GROMACS .gro file of N, CA and C in nm:
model
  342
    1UNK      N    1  -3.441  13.613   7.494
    1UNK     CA    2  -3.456  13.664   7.629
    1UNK      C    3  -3.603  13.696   7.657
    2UNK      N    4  -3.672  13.626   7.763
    2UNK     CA    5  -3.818  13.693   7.824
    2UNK      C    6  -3.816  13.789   7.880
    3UNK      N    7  -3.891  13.845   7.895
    3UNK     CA    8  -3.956  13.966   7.960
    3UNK      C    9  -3.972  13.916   8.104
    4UNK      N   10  -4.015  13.985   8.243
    4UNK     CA   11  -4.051  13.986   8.369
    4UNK      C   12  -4.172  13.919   8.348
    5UNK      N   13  -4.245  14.012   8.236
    5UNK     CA   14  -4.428  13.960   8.227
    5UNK      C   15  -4.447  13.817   8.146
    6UNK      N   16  -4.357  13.804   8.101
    6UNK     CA   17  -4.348  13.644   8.004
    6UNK      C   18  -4.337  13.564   8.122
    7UNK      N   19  -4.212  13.578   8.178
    7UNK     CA   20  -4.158  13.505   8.279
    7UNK      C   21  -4.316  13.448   8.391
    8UNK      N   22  -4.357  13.566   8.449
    8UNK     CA   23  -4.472  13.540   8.541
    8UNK      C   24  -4.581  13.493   8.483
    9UNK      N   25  -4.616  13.515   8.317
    9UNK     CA   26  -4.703  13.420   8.254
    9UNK      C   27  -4.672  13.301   8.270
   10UNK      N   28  -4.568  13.233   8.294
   10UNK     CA   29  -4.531  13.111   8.261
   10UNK      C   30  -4.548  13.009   8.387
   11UNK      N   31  -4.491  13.092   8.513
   11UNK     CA   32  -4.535  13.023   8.632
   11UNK      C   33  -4.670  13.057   8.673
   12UNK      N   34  -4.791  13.127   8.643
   12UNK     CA   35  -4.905  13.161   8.668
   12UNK      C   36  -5.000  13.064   8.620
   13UNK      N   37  -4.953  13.029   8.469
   13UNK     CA   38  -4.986  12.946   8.409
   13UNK      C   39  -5.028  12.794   8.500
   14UNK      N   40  -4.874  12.763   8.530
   14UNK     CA   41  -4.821  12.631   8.565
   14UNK      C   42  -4.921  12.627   8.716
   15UNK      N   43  -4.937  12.745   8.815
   15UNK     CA   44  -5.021  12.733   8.935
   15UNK      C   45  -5.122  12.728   8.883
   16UNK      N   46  -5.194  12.796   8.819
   16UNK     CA   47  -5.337  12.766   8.783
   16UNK      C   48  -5.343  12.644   8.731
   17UNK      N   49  -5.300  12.594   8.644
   17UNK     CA   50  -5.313  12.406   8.558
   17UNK      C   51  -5.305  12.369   8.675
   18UNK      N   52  -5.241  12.389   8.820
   18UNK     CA   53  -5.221  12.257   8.909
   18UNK      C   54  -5.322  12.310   9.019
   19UNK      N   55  -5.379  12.407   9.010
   19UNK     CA   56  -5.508  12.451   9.123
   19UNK      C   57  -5.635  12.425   9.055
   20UNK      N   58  -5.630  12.408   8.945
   20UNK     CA   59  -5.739  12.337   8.842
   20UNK      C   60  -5.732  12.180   8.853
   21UNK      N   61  -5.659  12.162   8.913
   21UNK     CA   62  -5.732  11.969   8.968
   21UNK      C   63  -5.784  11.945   9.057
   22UNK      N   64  -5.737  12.072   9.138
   22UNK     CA   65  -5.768  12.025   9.305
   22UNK      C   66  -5.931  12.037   9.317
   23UNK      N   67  -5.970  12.029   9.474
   23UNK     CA   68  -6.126  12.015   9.465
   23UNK      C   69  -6.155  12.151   9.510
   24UNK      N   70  -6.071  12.257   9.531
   24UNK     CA   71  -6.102  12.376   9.572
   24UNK      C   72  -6.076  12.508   9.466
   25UNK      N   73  -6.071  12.434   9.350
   25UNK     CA   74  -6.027  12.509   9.224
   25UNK      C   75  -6.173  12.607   9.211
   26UNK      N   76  -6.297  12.564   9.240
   26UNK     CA   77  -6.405  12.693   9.235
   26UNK      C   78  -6.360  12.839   9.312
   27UNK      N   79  -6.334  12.809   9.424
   27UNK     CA   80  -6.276  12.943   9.488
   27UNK      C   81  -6.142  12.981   9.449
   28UNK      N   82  -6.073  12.887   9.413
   28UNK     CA   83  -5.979  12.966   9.342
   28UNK      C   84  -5.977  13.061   9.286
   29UNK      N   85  -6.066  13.013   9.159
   29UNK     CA   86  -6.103  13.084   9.093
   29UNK      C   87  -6.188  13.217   9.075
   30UNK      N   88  -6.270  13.213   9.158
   30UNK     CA   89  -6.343  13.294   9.222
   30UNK      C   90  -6.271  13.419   9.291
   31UNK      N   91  -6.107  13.402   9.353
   31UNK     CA   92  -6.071  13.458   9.396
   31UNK      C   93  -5.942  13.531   9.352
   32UNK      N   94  -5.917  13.448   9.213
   32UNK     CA   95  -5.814  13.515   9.089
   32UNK      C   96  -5.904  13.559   9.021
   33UNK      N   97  -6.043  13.596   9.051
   33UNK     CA   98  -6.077  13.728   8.896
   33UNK      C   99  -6.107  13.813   9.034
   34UNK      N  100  -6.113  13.782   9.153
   34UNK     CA  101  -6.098  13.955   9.227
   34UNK      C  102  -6.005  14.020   9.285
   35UNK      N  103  -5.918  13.937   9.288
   35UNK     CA  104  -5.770  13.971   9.368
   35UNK      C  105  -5.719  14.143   9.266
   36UNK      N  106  -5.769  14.135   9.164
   36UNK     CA  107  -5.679  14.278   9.088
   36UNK      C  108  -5.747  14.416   9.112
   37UNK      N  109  -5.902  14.349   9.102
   37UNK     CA  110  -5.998  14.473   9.174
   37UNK      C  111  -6.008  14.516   9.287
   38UNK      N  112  -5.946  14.380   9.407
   38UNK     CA  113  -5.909  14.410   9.531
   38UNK      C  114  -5.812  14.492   9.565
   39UNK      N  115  -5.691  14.500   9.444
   39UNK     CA  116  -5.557  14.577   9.512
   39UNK      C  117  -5.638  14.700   9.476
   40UNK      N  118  -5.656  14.729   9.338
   40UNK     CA  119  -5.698  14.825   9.328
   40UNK      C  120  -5.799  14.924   9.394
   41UNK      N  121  -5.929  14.857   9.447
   41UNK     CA  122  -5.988  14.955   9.528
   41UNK      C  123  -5.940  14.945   9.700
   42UNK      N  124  -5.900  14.882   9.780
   42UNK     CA  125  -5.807  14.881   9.892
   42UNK      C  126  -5.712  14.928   9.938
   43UNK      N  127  -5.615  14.896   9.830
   43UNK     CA  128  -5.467  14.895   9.852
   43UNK      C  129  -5.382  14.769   9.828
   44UNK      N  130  -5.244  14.737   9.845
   44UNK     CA  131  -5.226  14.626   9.817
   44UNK      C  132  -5.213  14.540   9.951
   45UNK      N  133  -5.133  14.674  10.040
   45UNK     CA  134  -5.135  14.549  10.217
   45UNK      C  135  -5.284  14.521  10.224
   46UNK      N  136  -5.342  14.581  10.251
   46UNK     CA  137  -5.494  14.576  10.274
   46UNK      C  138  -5.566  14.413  10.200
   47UNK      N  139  -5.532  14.401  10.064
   47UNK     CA  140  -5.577  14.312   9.994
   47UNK      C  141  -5.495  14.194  10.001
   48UNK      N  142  -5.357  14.196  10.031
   48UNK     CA  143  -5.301  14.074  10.088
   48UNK      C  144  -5.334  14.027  10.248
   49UNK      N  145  -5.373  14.135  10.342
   49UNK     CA  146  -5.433  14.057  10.414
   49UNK      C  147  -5.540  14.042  10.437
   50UNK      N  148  -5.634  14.089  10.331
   50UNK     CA  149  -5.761  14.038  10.346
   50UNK      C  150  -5.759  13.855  10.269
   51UNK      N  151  -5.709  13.839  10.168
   51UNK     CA  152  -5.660  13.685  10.102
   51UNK      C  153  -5.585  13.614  10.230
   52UNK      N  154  -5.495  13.646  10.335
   52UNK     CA  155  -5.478  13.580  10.393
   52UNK      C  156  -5.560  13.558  10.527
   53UNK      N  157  -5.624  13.649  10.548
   53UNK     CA  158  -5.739  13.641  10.709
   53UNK      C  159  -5.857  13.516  10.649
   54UNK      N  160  -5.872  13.564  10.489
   54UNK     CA  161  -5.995  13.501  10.460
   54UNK      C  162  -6.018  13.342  10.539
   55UNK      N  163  -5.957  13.298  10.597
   55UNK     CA  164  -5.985  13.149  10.616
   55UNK      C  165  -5.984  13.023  10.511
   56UNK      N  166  -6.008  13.060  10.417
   56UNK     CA  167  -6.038  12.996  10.327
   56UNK      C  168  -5.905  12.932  10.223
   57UNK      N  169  -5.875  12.825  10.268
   57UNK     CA  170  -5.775  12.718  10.214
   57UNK      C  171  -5.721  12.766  10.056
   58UNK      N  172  -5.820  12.782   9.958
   58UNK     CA  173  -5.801  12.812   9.840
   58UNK      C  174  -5.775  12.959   9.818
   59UNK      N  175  -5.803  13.056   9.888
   59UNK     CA  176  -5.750  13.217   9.888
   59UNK      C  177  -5.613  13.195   9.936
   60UNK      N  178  -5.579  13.125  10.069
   60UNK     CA  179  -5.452  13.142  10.055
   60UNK      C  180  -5.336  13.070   9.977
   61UNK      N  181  -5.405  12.935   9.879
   61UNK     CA  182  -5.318  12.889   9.828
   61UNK      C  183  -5.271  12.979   9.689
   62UNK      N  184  -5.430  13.057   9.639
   62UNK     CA  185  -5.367  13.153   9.549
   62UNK      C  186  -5.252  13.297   9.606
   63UNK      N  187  -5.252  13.339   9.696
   63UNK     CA  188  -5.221  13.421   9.776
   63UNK      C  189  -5.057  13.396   9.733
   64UNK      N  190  -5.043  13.203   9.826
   64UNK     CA  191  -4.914  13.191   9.828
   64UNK      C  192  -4.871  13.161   9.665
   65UNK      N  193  -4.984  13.131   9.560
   65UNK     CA  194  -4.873  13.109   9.464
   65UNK      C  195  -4.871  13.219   9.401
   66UNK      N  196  -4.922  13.397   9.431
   66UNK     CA  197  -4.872  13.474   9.323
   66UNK      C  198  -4.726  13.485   9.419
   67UNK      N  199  -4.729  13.505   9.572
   67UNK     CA  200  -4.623  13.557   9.622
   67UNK      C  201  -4.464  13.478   9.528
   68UNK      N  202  -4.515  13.341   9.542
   68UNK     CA  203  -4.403  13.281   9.431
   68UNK      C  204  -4.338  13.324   9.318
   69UNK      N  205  -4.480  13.314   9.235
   69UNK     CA  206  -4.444  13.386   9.086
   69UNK      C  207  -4.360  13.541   9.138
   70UNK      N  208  -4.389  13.577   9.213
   70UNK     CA  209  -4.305  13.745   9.186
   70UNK      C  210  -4.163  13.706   9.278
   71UNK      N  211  -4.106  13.572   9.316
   71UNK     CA  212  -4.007  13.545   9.378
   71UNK      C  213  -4.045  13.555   9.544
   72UNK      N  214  -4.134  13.550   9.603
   72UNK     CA  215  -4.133  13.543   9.756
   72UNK      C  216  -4.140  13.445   9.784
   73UNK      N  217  -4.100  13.388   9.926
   73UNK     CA  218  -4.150  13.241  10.004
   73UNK      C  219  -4.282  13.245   9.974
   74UNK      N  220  -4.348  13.321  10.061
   74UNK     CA  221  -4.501  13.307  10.057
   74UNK      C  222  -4.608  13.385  10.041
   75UNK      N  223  -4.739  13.421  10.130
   75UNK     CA  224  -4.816  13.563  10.091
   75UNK      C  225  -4.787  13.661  10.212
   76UNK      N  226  -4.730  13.569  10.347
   76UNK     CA  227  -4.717  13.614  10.435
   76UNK      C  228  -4.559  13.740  10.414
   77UNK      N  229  -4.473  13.671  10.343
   77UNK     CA  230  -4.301  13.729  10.332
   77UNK      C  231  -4.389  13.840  10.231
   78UNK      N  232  -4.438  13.759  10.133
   78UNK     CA  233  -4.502  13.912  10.021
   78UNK      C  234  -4.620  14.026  10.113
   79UNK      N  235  -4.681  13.970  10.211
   79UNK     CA  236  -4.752  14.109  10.284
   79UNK      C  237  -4.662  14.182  10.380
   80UNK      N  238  -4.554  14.081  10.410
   80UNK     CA  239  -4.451  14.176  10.520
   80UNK      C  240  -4.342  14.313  10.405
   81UNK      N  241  -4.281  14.200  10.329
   81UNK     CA  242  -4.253  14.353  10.208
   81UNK      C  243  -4.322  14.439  10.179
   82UNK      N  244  -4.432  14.449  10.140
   82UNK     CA  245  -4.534  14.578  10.107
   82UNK      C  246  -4.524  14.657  10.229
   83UNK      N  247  -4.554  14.582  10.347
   83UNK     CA  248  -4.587  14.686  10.474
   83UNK      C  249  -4.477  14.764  10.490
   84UNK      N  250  -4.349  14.706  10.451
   84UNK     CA  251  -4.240  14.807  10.499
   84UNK      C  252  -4.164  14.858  10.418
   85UNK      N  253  -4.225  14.844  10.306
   85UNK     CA  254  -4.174  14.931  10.178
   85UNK      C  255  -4.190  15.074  10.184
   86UNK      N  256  -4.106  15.112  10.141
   86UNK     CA  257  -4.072  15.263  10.079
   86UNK      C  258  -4.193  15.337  10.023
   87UNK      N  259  -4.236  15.433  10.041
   87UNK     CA  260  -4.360  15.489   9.882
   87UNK      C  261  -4.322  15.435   9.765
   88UNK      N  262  -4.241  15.440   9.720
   88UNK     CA  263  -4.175  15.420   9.574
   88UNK      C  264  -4.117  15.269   9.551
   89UNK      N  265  -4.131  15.193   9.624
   89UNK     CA  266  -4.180  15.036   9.636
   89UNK      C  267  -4.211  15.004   9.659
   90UNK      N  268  -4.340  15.006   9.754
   90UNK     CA  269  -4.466  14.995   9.740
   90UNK      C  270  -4.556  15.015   9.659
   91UNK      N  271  -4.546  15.138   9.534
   91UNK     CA  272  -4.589  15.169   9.454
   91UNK      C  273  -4.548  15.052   9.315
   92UNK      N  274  -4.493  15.049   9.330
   92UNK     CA  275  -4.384  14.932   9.177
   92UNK      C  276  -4.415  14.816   9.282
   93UNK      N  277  -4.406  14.740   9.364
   93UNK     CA  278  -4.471  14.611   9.453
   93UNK      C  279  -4.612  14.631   9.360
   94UNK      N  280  -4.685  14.737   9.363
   94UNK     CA  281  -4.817  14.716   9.349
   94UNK      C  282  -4.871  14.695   9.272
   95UNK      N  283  -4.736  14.779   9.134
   95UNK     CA  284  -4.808  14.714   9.001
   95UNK      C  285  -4.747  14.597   8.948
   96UNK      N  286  -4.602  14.545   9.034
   96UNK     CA  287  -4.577  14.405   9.020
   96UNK      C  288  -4.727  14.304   9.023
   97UNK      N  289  -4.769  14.295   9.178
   97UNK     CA  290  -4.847  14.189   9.194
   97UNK      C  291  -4.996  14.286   9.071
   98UNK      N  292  -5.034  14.340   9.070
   98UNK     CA  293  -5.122  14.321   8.970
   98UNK      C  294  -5.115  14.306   8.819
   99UNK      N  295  -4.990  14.307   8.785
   99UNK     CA  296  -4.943  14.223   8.646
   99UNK      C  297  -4.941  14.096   8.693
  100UNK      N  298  -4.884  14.076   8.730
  100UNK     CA  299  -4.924  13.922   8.803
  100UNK      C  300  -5.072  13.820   8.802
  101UNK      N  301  -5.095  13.963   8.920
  101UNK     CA  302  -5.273  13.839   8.954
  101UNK      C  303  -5.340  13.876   8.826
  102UNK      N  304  -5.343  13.960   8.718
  102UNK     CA  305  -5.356  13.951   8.597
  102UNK      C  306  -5.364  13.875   8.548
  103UNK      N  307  -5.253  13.776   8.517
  103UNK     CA  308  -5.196  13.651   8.471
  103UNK      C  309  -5.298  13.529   8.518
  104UNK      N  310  -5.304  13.593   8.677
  104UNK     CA  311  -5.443  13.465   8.716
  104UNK      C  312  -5.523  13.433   8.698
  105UNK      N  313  -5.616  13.596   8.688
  105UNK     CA  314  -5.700  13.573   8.668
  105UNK      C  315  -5.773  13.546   8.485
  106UNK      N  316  -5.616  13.560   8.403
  106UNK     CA  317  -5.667  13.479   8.280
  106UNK      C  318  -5.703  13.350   8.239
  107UNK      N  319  -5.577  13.297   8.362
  107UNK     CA  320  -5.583  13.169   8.368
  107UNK      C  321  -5.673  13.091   8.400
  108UNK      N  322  -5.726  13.177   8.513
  108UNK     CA  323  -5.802  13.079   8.569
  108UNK      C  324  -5.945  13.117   8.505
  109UNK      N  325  -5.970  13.246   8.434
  109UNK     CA  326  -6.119  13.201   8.318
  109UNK      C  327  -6.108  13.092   8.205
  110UNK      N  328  -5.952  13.079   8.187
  110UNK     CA  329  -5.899  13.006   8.070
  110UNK      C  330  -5.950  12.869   8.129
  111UNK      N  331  -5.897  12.818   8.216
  111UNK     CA  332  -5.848  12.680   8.272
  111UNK      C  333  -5.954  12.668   8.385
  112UNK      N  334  -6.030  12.717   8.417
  112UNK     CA  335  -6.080  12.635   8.545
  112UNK      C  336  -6.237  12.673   8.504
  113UNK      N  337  -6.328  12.623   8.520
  113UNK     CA  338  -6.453  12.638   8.466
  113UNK      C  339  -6.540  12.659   8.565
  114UNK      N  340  -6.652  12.758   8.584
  114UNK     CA  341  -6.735  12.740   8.701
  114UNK      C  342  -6.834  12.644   8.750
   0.00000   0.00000   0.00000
């Protein structure tokens, strides 16, 4: 039996190997080693919609693939849950997605090169 955190290693993994071909894999990357420092000094609505305002094609494709890994459609369904969460799931939302973008941002020092 896996764990939650195995589990999201495994699809984090699999998005990063396939955002590591594309031609926008620099900002990807760029934007899975700040996404954890972002929840953290922001907030987490705050930092999901700053990844999704950004404009930038490759913020929101990471955006939409952590919303995946933690089971959402997208970053948009994952910023609408946070906003109308509870204190006390919002709080556990928050350290969901940063175990998560965790995961990314290993990956993507692992797998994607500057």
């Amino acid at each position: 039996m896996r764990t939650r955190s195995q589990v999201w290693a495994q699809k984090a993994y699999e998005k990063v190997r396939e955002a590591a071909r594309g031609d926008d894999r620099g900002e990807y990357r760029d934007m899975a080693l700040k996404l954890p420092v972002l929840v953290r000094q922001a907030g987490l609505s705050q930092a999901l919609a700053f990844v999704d305002s950004r404009g930038k094609e490759a913020h929101k494709a990471l955006g939409n693939d952590l919303a995946q890994v933690l089971g959402y459609r997208d970053l948009r369904e994952l910023a609408e849950a946070a906003r109308e969460a509870e204190l006390l799931q919002y709080l556990r939302l928050t350290r969901e997605v940063l175990a998560a973008a965790e995961w990314f941002k290993r990956f993507a020092q692992a797998l994607i090169e500057e």
